[in-house]
Coordinates of C-alpha atoms in Angstrom, one line a residue:
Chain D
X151 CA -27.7 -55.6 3.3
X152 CA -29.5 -53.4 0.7
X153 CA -27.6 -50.3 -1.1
X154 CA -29.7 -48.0 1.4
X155 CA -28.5 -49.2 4.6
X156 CA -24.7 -49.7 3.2
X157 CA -25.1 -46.1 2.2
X158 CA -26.4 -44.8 5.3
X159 CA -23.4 -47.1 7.2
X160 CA -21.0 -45.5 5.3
X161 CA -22.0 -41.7 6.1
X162 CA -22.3 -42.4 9.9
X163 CA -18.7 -43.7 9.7
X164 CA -18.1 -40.1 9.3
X165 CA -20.6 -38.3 11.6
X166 CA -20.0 -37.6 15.2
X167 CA -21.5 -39.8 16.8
X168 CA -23.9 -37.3 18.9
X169 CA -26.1 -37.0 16.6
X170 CA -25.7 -40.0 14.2
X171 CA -28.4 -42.2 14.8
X172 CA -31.0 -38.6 14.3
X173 CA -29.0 -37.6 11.0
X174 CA -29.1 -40.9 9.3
X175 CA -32.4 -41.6 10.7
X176 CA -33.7 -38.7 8.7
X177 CA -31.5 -39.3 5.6
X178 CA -33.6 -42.4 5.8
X179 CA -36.5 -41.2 6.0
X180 CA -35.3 -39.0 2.8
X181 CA -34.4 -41.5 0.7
X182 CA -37.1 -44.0 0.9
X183 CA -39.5 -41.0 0.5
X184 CA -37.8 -40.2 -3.0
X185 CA -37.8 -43.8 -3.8
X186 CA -41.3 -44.5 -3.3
X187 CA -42.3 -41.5 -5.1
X188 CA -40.2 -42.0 -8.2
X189 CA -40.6 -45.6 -8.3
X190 CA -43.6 -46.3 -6.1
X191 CA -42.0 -49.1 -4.3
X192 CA -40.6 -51.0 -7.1
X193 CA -36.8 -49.9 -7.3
X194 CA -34.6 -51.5 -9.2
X195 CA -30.7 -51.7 -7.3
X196 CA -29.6 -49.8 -10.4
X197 CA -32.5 -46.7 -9.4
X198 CA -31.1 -46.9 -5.8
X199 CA -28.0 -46.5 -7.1
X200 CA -28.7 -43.7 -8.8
X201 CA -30.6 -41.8 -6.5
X202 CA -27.4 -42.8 -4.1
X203 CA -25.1 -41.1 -6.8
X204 CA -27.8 -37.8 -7.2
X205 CA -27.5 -37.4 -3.4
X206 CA -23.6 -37.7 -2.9
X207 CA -20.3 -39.2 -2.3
X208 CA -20.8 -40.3 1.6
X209 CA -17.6 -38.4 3.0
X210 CA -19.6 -35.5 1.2
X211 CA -22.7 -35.8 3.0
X212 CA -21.3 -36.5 6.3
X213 CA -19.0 -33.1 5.8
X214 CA -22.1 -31.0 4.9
X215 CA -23.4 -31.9 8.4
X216 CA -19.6 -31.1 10.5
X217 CA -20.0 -28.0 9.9
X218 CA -16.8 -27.4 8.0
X219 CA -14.7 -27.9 11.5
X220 CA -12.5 -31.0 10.5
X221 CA -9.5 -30.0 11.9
X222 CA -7.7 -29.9 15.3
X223 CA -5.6 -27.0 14.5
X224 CA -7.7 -23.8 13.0
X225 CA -5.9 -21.4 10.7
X226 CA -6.0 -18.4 13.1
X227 CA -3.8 -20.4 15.7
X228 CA -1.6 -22.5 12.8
X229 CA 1.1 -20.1 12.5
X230 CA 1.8 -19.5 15.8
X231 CA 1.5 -23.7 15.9
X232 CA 3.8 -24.1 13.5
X233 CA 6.7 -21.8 15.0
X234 CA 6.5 -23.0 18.6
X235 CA 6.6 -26.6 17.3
X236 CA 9.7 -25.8 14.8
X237 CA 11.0 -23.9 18.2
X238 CA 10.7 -27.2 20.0
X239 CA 11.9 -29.3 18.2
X240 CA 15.4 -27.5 17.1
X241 CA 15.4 -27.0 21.1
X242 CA 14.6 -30.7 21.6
X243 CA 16.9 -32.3 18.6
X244 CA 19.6 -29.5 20.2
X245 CA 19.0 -30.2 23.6
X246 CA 19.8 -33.8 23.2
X247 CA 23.0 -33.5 20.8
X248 CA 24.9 -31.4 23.1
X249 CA 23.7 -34.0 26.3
X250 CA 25.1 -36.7 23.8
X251 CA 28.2 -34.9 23.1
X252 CA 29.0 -34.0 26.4
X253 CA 28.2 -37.2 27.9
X254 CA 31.2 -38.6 25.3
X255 CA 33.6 -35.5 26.7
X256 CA 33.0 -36.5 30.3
X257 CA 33.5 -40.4 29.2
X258 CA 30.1 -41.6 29.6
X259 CA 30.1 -44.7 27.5
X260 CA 26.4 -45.1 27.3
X261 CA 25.8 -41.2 26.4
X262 CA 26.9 -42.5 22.3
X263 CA 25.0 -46.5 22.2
X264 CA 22.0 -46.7 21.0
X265 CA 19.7 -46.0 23.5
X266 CA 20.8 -42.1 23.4
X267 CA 20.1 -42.4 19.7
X268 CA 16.9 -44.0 20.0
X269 CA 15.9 -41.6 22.8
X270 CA 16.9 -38.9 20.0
X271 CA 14.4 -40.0 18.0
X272 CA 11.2 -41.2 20.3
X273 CA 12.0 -37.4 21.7
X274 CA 11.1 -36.2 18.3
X275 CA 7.0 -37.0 18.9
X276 CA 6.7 -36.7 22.1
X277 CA 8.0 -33.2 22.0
X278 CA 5.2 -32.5 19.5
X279 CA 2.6 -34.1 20.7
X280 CA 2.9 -32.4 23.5
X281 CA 2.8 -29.3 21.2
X282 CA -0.3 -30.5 19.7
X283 CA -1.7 -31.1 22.7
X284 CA -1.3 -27.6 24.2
X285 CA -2.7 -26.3 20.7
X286 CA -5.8 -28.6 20.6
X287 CA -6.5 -27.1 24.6
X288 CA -6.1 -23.2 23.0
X289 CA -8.2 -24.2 19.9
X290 CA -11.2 -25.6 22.4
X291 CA -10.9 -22.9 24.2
X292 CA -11.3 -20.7 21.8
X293 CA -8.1 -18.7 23.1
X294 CA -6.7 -16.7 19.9
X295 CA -5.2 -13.5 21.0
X296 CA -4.0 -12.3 17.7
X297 CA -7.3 -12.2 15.8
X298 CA -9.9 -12.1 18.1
X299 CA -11.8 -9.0 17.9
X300 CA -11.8 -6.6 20.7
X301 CA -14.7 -4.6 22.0
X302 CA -14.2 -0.6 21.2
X303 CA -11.0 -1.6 19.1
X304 CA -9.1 2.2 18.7
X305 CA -6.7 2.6 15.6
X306 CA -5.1 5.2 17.8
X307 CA -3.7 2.8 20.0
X308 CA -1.9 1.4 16.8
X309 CA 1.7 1.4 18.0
X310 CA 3.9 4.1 16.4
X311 CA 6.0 1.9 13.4
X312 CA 9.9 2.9 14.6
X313 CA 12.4 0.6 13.3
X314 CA 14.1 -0.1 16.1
X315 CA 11.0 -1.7 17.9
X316 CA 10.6 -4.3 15.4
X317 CA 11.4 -8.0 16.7
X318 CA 14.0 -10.0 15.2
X319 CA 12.7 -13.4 15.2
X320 CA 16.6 -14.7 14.9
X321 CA 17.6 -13.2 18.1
X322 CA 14.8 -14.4 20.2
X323 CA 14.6 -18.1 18.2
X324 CA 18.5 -18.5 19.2
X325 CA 17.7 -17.1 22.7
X326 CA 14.8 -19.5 23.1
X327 CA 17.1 -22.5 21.5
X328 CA 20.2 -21.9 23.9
X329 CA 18.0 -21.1 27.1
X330 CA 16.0 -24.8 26.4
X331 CA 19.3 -26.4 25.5
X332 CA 20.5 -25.0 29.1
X333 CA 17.8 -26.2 30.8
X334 CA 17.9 -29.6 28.5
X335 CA 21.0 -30.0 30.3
X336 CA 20.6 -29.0 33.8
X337 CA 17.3 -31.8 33.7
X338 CA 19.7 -34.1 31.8
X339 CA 22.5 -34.0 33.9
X340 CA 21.4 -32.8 37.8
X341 CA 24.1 -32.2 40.2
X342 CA 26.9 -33.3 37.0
X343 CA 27.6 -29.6 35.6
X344 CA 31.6 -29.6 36.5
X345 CA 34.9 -30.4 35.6
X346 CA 37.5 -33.0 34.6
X347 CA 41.3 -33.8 35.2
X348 CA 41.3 -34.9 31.8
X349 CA 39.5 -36.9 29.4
X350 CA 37.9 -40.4 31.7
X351 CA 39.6 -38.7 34.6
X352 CA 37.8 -38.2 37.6
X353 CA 34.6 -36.1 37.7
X354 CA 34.3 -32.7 40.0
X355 CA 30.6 -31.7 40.6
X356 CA 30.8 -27.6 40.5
X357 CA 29.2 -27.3 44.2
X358 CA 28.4 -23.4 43.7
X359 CA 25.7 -23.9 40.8
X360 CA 24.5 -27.1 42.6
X361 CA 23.4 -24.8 45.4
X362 CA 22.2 -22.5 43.4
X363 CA 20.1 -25.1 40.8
X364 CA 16.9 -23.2 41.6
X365 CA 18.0 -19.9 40.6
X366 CA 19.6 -20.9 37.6
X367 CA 16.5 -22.5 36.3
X368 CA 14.4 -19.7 37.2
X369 CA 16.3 -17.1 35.5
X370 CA 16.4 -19.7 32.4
X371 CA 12.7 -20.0 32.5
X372 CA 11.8 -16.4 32.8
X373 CA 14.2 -15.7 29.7
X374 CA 12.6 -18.3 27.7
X375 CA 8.8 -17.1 28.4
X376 CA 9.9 -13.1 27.3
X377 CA 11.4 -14.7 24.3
X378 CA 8.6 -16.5 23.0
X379 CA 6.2 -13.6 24.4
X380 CA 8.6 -11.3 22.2
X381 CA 8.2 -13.8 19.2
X382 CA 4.4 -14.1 19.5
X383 CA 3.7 -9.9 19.7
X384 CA 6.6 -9.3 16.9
X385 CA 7.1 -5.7 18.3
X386 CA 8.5 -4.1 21.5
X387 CA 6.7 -2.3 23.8
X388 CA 7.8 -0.4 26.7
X389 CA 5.9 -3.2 28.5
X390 CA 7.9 -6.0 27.3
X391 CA 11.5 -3.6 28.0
X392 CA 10.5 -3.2 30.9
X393 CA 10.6 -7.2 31.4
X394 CA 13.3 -7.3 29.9
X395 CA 14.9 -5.4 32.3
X396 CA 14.0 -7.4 34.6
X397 CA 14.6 -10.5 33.4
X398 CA 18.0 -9.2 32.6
X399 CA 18.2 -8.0 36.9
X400 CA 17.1 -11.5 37.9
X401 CA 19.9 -12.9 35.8
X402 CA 22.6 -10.5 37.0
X403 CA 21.6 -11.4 40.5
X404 CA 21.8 -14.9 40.0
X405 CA 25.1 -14.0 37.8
X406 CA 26.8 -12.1 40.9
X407 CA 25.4 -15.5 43.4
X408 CA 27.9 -17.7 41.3
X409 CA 30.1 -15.8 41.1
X410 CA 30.4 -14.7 44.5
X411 CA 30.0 -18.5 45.7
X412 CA 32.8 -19.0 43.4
X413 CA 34.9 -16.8 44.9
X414 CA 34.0 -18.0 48.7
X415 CA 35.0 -21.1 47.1
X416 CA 38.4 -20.6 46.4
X417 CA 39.2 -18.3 48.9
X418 CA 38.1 -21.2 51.5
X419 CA 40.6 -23.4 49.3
X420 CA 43.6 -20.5 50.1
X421 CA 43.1 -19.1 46.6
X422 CA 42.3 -15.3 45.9
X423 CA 42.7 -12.8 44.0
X424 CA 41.7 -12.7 39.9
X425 CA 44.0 -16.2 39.2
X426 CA 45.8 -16.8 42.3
X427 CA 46.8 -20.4 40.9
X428 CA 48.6 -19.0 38.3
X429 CA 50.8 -17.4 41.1
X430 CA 50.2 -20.2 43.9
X431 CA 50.3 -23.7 43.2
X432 CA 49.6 -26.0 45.7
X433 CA 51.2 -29.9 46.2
X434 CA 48.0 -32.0 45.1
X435 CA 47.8 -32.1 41.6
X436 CA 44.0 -33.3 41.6
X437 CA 43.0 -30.2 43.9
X438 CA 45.1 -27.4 41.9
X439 CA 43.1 -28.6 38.8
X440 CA 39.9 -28.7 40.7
X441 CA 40.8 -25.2 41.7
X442 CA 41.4 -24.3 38.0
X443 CA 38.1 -25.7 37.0
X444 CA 36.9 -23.1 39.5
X445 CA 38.3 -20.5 38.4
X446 CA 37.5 -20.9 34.6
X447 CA 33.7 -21.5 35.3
X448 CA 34.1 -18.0 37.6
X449 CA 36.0 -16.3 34.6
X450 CA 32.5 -17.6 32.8
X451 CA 30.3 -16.2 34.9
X452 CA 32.3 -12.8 35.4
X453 CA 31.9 -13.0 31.4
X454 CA 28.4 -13.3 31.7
X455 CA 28.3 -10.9 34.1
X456 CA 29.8 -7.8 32.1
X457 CA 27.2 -9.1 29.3
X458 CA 24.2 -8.8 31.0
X459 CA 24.7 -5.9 32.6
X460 CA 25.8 -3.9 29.3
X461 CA 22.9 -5.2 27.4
X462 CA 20.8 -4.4 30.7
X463 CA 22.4 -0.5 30.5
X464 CA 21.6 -0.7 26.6
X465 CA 17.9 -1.5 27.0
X466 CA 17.7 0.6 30.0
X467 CA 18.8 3.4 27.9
X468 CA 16.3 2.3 25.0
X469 CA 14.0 2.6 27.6
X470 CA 14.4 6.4 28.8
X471 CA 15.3 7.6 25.2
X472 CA 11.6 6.3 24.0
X473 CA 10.0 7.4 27.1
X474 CA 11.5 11.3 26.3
X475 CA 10.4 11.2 22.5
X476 CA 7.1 10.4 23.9
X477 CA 7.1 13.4 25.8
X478 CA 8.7 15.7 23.1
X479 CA 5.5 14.7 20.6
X480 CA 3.2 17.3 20.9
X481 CA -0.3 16.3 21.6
X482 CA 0.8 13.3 23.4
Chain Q
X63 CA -12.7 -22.1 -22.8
X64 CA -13.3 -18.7 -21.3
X65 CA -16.8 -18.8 -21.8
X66 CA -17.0 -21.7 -19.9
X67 CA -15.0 -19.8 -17.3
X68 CA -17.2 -17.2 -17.3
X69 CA -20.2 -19.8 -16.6
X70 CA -18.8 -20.8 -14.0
X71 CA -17.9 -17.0 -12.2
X72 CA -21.3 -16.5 -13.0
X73 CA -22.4 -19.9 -11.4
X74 CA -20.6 -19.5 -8.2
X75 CA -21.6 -15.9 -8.1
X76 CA -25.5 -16.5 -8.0
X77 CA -25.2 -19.2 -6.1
X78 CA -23.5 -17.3 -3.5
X79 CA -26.4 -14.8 -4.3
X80 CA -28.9 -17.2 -3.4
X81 CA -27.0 -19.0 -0.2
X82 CA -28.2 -15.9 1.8
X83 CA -31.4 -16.0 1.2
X84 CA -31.9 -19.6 1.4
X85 CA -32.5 -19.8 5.5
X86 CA -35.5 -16.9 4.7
X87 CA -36.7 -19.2 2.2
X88 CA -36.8 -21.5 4.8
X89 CA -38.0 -19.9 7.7
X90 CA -40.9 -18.5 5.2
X91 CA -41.9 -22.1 4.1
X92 CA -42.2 -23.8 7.8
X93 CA -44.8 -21.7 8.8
X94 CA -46.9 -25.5 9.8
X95 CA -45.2 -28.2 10.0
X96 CA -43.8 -29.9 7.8
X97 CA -41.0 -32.6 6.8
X98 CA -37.7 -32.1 4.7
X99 CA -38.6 -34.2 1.4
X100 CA -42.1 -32.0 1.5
X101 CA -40.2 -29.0 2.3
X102 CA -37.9 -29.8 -0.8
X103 CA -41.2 -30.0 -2.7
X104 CA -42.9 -27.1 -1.7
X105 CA -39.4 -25.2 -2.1
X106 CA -39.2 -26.0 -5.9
X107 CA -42.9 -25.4 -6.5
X108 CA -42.4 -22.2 -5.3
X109 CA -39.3 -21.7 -7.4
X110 CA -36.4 -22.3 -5.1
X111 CA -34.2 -24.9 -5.9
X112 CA -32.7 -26.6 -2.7
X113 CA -30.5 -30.3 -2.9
X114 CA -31.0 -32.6 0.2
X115 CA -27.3 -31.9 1.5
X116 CA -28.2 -28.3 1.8
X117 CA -31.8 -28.3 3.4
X118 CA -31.3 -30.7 5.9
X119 CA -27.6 -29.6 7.6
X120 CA -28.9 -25.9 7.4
X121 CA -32.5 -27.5 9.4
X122 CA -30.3 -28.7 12.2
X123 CA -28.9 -25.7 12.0
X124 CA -31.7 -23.3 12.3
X125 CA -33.0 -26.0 14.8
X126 CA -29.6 -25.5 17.0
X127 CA -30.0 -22.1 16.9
X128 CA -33.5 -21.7 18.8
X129 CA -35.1 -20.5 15.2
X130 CA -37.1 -24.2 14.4
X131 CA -38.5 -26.6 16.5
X132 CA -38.7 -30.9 15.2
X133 CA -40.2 -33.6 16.3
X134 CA -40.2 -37.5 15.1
X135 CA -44.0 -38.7 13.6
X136 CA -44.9 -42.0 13.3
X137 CA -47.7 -42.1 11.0
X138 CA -47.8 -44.4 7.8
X139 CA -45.1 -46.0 6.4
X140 CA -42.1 -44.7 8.1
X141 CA -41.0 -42.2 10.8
X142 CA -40.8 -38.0 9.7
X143 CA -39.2 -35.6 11.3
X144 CA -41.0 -32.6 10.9
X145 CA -39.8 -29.0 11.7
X146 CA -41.8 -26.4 12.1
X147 CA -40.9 -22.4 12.9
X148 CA -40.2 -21.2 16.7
X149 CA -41.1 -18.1 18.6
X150 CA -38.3 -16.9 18.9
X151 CA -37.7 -17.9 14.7
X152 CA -41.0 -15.9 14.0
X153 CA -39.0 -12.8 15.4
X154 CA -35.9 -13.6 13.2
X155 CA -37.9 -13.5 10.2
X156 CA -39.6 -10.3 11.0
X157 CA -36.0 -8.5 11.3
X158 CA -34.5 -10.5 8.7
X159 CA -37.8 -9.9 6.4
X160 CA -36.8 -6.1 6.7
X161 CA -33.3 -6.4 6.3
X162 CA -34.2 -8.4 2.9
X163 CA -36.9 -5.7 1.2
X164 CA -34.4 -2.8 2.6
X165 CA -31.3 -4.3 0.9
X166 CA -33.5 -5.2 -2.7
X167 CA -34.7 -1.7 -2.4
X168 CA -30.9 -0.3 -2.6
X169 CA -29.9 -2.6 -5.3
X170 CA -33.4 -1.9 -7.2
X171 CA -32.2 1.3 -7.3
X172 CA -28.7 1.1 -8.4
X173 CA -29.3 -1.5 -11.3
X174 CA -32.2 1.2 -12.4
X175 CA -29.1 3.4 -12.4
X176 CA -27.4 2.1 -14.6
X177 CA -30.1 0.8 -16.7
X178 CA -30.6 4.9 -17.4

């Protein structure tokens, strides 16, 4: 094959192959037109090679005809790339340690061999190529909220710089982490979230959160999405209170459902009161401790409980105090 | 050493001068038809240098954006693509032509500025 034709191979290697066959039909074209006029016809291999070197490494050529768009990932939408997949994968690499480790408390033999290590690892692509994938979907579609320009763009609707409405990417990375390591479990482990006599003892199922699975992941979820919402604006806004409010509601009500089951629970075992087995023990050892498993997850949830709800009061409070400095500014 | 850097600067900076005006250049020139390695030549006759791996990616370009119209000819030894202007190319250039003798007006008038 001459020079010409392993030249012209070698740059439609590169080019997409829409319009190939027209661009290296005309580079052609091109070069035999040069050749004939600086040579009329009698080219040596050493003047083709020349030309060849005049008109340009082949990656070159074939780049000068991409338009410059040889990537997947564009730098207006890599930064955001870049934290969501280190997000992912701490929640993935997480996820998947604690489901280890617990799988050893509870005395599951084949939560330590190897396949739980070698699902540790094939986890570790999958999690971002799916990543990827999502990206490469918001990059064809153009979708780039941060730096797109918007029609009428005001400065006046700048928001007003207050300390206190900055982000702190540590709060809502460790809130996204925990929340996915949550859910990493509840998908790991369905219907196994309990308690046990002792270690390779017999297994309780905790039948309260098993009734209310659905809940529990919702609330999860909807924490999750205002976390990475709140990571990807970097400031608050009354909007995003506001759903954090609510977020914060829906977990109090599915806080006080656990609880409250938790307490049918043992009252329908002859238990009440705050720690009624510390005061009434009954005859079989294997339900007292069940009992006490109870108890402790209520005592978790009652935790929880108190939490929320004061960090609920606190953004609450945020919330008015902002809404009054509003007022007070004058010309608002 | 740094008068070589200051070739360069002064490289990259004309050339960055001329990459705007190159599609004008272009647009100007296709008037008739015509094909890329005749374009090239008419280009540098009339004093505008142009390599291959610029002319013909910025063709397809121009050609992509409504502003040139090609067709392949058969005639002679081997197939041409020519390009030739479009309608809707004509009224680019008229804008464009304005834009280009309004902004050499303005810097006309501040290099005689300085040259005072």
């Amino acid at each position: 094959m001459n020079l010409v034709e392993r030249y012209l191979h070698a740059v439609g290697r590169r080019l997409p192959a829409k319009n190939r066959a027209d661009i290296l039909a005309e580079l052609r074209s091109h070069l035999n037109d040069t050749l004939e006029e600086r040579f009329g016809g009698q080219a040596s291999e050493e003047d083709v090679a020349e030309l060849l070197k005049e008109t340009g490494e082949p990656t070159k050529v074939a780049a000068s005809y991409t338009g410059g768009r040889q990537y997947l990932i564009g730098p207006e939408l890599y930064p955001v790339f870049r934290m969501v997949a280190l997000i992912v994968l701490a929640a993935t690499i997480g996820g998947q340690l604690v489901a280890i480790a617990v799988g050893l408390l509870a005395g599951e033999a084949h939560a330590a061999g190897w396949n739980a290590w070698a699902g540790l690892v094939n986890s570790i692509p999958a999690a971002l190529g799916s990543v990827v994938i999502v990206f490469l979907i918001l990059q064809h579609f153009g979708v780039n909220p941060d730096l797109k320009e918007k029609e009428a763009w005001d400065p006046k609707t700048l928001p007003a710089f207050e300390e206190d409405e900055k982000v702190k990417p540590s709060e809502q990375i460790v809130g996204i982490v925990f929340g996915s390591i949550f859910l990493g479990l509840l998908a790991a482990f369905p219907g196994k979230i309990g308690f046990i006599t002792f270690p390779g003892g017999a297994f309780y199922p905790d039948p309260v959160i098993a009734q209310y699975m659905g809940w529990i992941i919702l609330a999860l979820l909807a924490g999750i999405g205002l976390n990475v919402y709140l990571l990807w604006q970097g400031r608050w806004t009354t909007g995003s209170r506001v759903a954090q409010v609510a977020v914060n509601l829906l977990s109090i009500g599915v806080l006080v459902l656990l609880y409250q089951g938790h307490t049918a629970w043992l009252a329908a075992h002859g238990s009440s009161g705050l720690f009624p087995s510390l005061v009434k023990f009954g005859e079989d050892i294997a339900e007292n401790i069940q009992v006490l498993g109870m108890e402790s997850f209520r005592l978790a949830f009652g935790i929880a409980l108190v939490v929320t709800v004061v960090d609920t009061v606190v953004e609450l409070v945020k919330l008015v105090r902002k809404s009054l400095r509003k007022e007070s500014v004058p010309g608002n | 050493m740094k008068t070589q850097n200051q070739n360069e600067q002064l490289d990259n900076l004309s050339q960055e001068l001329r990459r705007g005006a190159l599609p004008l250049a272009v647009l100007c020139m296709l008037q008739e038809n015509k094909y890329g390695y005749a374009l090239i030549g008419d280009l540098t006759a009339a004093g505008v240098e142009m390599d291959q791996g610029t002319l013909y990616p910025m063709l397809r370009r121009l050609e992509s954006q409504g502003l040139l119209q090609s067709s392949w000819v058969v005639d002679g030894a081997r197939p041409r693509r020519y390009y030739v202007i479009s309608p809707q190319g004509r009224e680019v250039l008229a804008s464009l032509s304005g834009e280009w003798q309004k902004l050499s007006r303005v810097v006309q008038s501040l290099l005689e500025q300085i040259e005072k």
